[in-house]
mmCIF file of C-alpha atoms in Angstrom:
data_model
loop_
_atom_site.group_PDB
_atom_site.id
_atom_site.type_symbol
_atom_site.label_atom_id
_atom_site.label_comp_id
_atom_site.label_asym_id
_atom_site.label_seq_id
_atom_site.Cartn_x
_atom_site.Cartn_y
_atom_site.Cartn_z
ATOM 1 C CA UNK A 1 0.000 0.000 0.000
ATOM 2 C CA UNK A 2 2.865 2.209 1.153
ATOM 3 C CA UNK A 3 4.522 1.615 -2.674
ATOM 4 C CA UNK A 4 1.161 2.091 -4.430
ATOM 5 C CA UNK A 5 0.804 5.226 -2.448
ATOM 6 C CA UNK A 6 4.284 6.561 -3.528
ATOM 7 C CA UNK A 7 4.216 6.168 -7.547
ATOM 8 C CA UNK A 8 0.800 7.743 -7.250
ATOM 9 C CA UNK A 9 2.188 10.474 -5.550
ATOM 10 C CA UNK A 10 5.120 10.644 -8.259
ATOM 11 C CA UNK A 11 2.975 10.587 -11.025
ATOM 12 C CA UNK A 12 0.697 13.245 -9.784
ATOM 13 C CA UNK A 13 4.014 15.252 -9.224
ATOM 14 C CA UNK A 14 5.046 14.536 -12.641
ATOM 15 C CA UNK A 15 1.880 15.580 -13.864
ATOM 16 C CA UNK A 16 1.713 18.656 -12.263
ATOM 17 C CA UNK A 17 5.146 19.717 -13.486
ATOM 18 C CA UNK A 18 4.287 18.826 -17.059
ATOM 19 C CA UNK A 19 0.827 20.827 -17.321
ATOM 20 C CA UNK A 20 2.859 23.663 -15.487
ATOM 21 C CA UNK A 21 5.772 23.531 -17.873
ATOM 22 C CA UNK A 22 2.892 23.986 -21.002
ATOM 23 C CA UNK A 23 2.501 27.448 -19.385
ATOM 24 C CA UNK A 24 5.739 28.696 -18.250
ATOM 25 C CA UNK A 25 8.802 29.105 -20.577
ATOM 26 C CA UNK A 26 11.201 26.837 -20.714
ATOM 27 C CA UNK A 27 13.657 28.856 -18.922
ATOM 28 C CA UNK A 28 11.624 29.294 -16.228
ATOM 29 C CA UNK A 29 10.433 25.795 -16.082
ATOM 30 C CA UNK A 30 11.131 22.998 -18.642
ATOM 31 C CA UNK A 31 8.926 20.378 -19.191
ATOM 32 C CA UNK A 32 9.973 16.614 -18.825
ATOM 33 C CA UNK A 33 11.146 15.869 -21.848
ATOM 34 C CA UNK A 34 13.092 18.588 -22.809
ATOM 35 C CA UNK A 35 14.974 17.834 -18.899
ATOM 36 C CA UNK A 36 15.103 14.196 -20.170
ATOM 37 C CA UNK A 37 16.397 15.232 -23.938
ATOM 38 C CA UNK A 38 19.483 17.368 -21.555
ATOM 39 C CA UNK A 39 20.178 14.445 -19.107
ATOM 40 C CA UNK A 40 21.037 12.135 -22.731
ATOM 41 C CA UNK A 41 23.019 15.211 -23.416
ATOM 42 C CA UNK A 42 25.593 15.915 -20.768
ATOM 43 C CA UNK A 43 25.282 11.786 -19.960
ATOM 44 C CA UNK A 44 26.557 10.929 -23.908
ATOM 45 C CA UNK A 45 29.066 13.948 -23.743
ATOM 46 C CA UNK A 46 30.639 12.383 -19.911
ATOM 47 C CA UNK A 47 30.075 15.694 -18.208
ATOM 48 C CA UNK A 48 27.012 14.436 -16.015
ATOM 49 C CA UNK A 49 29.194 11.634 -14.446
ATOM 50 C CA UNK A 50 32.287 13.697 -14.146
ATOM 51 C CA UNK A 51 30.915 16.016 -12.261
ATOM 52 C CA UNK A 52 28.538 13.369 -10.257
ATOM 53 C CA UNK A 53 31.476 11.302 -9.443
ATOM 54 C CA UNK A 54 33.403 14.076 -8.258
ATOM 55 C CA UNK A 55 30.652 15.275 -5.823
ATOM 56 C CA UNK A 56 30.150 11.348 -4.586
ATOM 57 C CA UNK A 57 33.761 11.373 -3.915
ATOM 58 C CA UNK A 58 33.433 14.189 -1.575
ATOM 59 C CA UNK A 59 30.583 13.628 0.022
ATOM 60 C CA UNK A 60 32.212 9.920 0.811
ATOM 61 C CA UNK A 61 35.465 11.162 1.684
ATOM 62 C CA UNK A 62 33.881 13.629 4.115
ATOM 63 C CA UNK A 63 31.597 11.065 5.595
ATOM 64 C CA UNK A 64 34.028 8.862 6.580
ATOM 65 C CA UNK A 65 36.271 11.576 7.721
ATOM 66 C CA UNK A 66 33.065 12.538 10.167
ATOM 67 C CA UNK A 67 32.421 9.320 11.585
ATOM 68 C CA UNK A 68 36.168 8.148 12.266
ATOM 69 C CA UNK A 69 36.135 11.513 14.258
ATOM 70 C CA UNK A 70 32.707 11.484 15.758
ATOM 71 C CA UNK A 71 32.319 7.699 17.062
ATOM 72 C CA UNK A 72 35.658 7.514 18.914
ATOM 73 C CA UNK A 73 35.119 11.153 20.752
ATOM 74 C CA UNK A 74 31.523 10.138 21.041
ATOM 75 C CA UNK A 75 32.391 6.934 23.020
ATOM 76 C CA UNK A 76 34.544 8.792 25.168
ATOM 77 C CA UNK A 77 31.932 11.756 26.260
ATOM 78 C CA UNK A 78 29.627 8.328 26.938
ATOM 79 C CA UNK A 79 32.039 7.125 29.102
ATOM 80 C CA UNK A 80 33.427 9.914 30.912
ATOM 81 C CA UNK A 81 30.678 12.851 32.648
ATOM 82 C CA UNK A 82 33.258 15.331 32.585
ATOM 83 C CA UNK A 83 34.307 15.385 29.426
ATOM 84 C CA UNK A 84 30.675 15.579 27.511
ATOM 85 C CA UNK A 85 29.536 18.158 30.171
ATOM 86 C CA UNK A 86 33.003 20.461 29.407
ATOM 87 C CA UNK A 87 32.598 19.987 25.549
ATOM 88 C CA UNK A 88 28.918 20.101 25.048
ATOM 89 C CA UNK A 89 28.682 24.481 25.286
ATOM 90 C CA UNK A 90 31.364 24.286 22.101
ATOM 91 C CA UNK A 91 29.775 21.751 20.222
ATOM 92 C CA UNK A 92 26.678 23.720 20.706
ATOM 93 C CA UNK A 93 27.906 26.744 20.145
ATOM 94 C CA UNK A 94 29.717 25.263 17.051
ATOM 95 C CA UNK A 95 26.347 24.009 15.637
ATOM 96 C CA UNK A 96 25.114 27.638 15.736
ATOM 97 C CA UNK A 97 27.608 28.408 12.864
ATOM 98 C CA UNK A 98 26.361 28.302 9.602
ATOM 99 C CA UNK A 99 28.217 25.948 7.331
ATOM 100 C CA UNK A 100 28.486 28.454 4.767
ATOM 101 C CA UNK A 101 29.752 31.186 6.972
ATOM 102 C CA UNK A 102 32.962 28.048 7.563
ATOM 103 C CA UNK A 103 33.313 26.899 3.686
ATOM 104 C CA UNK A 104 35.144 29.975 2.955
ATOM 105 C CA UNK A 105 37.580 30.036 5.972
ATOM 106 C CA UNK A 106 38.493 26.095 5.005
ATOM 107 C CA UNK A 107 38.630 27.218 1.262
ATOM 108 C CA UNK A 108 41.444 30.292 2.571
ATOM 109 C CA UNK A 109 43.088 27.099 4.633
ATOM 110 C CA UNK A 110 43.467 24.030 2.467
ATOM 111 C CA UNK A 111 42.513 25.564 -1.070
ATOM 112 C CA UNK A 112 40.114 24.778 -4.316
ATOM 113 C CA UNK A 113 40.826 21.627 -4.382
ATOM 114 C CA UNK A 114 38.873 18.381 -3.255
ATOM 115 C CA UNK A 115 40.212 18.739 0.381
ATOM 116 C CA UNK A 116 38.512 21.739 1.649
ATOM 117 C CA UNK A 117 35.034 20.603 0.608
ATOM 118 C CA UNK A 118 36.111 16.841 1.865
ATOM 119 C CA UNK A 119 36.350 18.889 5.172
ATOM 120 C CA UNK A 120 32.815 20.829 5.225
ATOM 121 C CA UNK A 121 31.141 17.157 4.280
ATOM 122 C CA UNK A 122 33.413 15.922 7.406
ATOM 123 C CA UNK A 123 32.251 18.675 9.666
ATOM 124 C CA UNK A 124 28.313 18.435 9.214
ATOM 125 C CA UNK A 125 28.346 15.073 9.116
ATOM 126 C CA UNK A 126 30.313 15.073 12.580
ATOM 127 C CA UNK A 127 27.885 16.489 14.674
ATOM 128 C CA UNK A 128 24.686 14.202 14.367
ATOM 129 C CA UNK A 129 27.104 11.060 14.572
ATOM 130 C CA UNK A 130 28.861 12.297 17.831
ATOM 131 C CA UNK A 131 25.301 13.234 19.676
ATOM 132 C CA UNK A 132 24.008 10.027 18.280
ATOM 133 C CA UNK A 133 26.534 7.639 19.291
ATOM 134 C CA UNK A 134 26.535 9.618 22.774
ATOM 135 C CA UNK A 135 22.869 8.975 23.024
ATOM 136 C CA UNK A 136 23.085 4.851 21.781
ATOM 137 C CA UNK A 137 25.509 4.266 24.545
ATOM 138 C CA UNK A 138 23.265 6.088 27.055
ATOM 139 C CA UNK A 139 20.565 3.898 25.914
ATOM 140 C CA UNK A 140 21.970 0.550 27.365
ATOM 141 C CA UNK A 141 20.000 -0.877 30.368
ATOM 142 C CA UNK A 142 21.861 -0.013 33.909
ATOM 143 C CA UNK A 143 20.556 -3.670 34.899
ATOM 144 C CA UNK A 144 22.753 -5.170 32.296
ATOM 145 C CA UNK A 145 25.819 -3.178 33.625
ATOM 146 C CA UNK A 146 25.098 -4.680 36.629
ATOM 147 C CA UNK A 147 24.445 -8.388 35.194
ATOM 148 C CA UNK A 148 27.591 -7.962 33.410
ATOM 149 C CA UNK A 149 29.306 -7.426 36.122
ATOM 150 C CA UNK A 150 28.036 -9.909 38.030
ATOM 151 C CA UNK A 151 29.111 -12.916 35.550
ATOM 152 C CA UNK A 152 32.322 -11.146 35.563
ATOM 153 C CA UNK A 153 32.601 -9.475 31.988
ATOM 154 C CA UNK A 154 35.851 -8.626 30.699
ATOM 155 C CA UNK A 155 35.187 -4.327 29.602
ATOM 156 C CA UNK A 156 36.191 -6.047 25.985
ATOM 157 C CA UNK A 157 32.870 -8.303 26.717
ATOM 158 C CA UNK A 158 30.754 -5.414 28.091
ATOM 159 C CA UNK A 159 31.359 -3.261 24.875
ATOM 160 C CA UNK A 160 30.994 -5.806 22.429
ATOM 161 C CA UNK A 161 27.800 -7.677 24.114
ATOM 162 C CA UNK A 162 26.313 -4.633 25.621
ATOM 163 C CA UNK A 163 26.741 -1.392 24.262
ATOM 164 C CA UNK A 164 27.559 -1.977 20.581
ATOM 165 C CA UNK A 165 24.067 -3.861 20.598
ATOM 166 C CA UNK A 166 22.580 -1.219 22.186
ATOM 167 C CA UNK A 167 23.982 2.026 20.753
ATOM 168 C CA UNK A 168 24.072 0.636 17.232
ATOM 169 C CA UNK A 169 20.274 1.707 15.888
ATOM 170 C CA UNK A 170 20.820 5.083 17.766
ATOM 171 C CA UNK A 171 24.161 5.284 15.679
ATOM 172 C CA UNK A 172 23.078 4.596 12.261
ATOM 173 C CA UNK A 173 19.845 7.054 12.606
ATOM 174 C CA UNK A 174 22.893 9.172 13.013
ATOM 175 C CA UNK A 175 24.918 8.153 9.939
ATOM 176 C CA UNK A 176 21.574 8.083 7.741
ATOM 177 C CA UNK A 177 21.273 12.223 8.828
ATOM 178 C CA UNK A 178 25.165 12.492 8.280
ATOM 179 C CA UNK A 179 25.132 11.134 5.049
ATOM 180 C CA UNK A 180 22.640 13.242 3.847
ATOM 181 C CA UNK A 181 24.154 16.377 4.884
ATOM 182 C CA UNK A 182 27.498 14.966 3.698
ATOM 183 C CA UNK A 183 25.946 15.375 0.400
ATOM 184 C CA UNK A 184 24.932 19.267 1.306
ATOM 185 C CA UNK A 185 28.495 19.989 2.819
ATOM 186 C CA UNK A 186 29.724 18.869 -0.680
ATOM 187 C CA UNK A 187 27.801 21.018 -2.461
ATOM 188 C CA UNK A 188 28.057 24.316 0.029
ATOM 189 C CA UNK A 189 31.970 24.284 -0.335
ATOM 190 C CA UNK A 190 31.380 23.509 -4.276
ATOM 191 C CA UNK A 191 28.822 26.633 -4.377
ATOM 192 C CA UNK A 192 31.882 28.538 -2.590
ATOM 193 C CA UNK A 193 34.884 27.615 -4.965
ATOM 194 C CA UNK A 194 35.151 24.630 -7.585
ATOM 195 C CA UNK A 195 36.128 24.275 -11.086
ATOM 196 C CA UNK A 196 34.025 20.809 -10.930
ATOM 197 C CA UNK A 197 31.241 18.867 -9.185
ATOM 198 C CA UNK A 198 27.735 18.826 -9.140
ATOM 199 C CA UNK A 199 27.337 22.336 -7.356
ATOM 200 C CA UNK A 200 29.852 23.583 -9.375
ATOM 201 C CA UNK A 201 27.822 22.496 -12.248
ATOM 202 C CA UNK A 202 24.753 23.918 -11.063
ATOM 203 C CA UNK A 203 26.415 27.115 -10.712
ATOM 204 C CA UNK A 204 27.241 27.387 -14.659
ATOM 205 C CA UNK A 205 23.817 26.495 -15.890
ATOM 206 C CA UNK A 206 22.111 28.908 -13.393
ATOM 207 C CA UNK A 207 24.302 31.404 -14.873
ATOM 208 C CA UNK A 208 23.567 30.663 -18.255
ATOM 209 C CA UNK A 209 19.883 30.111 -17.477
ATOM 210 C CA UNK A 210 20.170 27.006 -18.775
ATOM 211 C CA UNK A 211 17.224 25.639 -16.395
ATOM 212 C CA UNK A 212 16.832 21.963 -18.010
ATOM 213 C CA UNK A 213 20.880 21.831 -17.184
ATOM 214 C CA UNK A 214 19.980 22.706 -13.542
ATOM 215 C CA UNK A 215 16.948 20.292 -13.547
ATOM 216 C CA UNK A 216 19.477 17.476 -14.333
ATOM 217 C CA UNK A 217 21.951 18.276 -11.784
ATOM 218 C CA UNK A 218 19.330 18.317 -9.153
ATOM 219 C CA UNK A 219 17.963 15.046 -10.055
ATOM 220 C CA UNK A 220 21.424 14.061 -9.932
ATOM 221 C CA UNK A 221 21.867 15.379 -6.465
ATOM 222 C CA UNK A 222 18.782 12.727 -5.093
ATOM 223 C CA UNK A 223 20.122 10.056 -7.032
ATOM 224 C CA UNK A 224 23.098 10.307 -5.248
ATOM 225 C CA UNK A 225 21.401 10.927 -2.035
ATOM 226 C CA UNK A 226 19.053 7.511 -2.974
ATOM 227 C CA UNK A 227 22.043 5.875 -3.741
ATOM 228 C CA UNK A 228 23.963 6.464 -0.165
ATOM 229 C CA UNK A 229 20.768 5.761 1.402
ATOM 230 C CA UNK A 230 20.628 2.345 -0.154
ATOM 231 C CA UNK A 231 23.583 1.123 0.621
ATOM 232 C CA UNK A 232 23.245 2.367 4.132
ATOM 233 C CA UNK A 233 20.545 0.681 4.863
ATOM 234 C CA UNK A 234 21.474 -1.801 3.058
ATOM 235 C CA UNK A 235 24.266 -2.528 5.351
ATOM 236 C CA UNK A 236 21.998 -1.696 8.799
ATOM 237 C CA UNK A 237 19.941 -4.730 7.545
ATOM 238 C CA UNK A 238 23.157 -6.580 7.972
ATOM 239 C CA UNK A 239 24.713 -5.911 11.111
ATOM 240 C CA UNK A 240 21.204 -5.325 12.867
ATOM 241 C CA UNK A 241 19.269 -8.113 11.648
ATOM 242 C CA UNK A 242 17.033 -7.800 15.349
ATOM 243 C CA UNK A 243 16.184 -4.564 14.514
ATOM 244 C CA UNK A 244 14.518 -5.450 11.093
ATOM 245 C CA UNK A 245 12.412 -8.191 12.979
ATOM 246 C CA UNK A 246 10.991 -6.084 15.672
ATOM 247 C CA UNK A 247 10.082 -3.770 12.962
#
């Protein structure tokens, strides 16, 4: 019901935008096919996938970046009261910055090349991992410290038994929000400086008002968003088969 709900939803979208597109121009909004006739376009010519795998590569690069930061320094606020209590006012207070008031200081610091956007995908992708991971190991039952204890657990036995279990579907809500906005760091320090990528590329056609270009590139953008999604969850059904049960 849930599927048959969605594709009528899409095709009502669709239609929409096509009876819209009869009335607007086609720089203001283009209709399906001539979006679909520009897609062939830049996909025969290699510039769509260029560009698409350049943005990927960043948004992966930065991901990755995030979460080998954010779990380790998560698990260690977890564990130790004093630590997430004296950092939490700076990660706050870091959150309040927007992340395109930041992509032109990195930009200044590492340059136009890959690395400074690799950076802004690592930075928002950081924060909803650390709180997330923070929050998973919080979640484990007090009574199975306790039990744990009891049998005589080795710490190895307690984190691997206990609090990876438990902290693991808190964690990957936080990757799924990370990798999203992985994607939207990647673009933000595009938007700022880049000779290539997908922001980069929907830059040039908003400049040249070529709006089916820009279509393309967005649709582009939620592929690649679909895409990171799949695979995430892909590998959640994996290592949490328990959690797909109970749902």
């Amino acid at each position: 019901m849930t599927k048959l709900a969605a594709c009528v939803i899409s095709l009502l979208i669709f239609a929409i935008w096509w009876g819209l597109a009869t009335i607007y121009p086609p720089f203001i909004l283009p209709s399906p096919p001539l979006v679909f006739a520009r897609a062939l376009d830049v996909l025969q010519n290699g510039l769509l996938i260029r560009h698409f795998l350049v943005t990927a590569g960043e948004a992966l690069g930065g991901f990755c970046l995030g979460v080998l930061a954010a779990l380790p320094l998560g698990y260690l606020m977890a564990k130790k009261p004093w630590l997430e209590k004296a950092a939490a006012p700076f990660i706050s207070a870091s959150q309040a910055i927007p992340i395109m008031a930041l992509a032109p200081l990195l930009i200044i610091w590492f340059g136009f090349g890959p690395t400074s956007k690799v950076l802004v995908a690592a930075l928002v992708t950081f924060f909803p991992v650390l709180t997330n991971s923070i929050v998973g190991l919080h979640s484990a039952d007090p009574r199975a410290y306790e039990l744990m204890a009891v049998l005589g657990a080795s710490r190895w036995q307690v984190f691997k038994k206990l609090e990876v279990p438990a902290a693991l579907p808190v964690v990957f809500a936080g990757l799924r929000v990370g990798l999203a906005l992985s994607v939207t760091g990647a673009i933000v320090g595009e938007f700022t400086s880049s000779d290539r990528g997908l922001g980069y590329l929907i830059n040039v056609a908003a400049g040249m008002l070529d709006t089916p270009l820009l279509f393309v590139a967005l649709f582009s953008l939620a592929t690649l968003g679909l895409l990171f999604y799949a695979v995430l969850a892909l590998i959640q059904r994996i290592l949490l088969p328990w959690a797909r049960r109970d749902s």
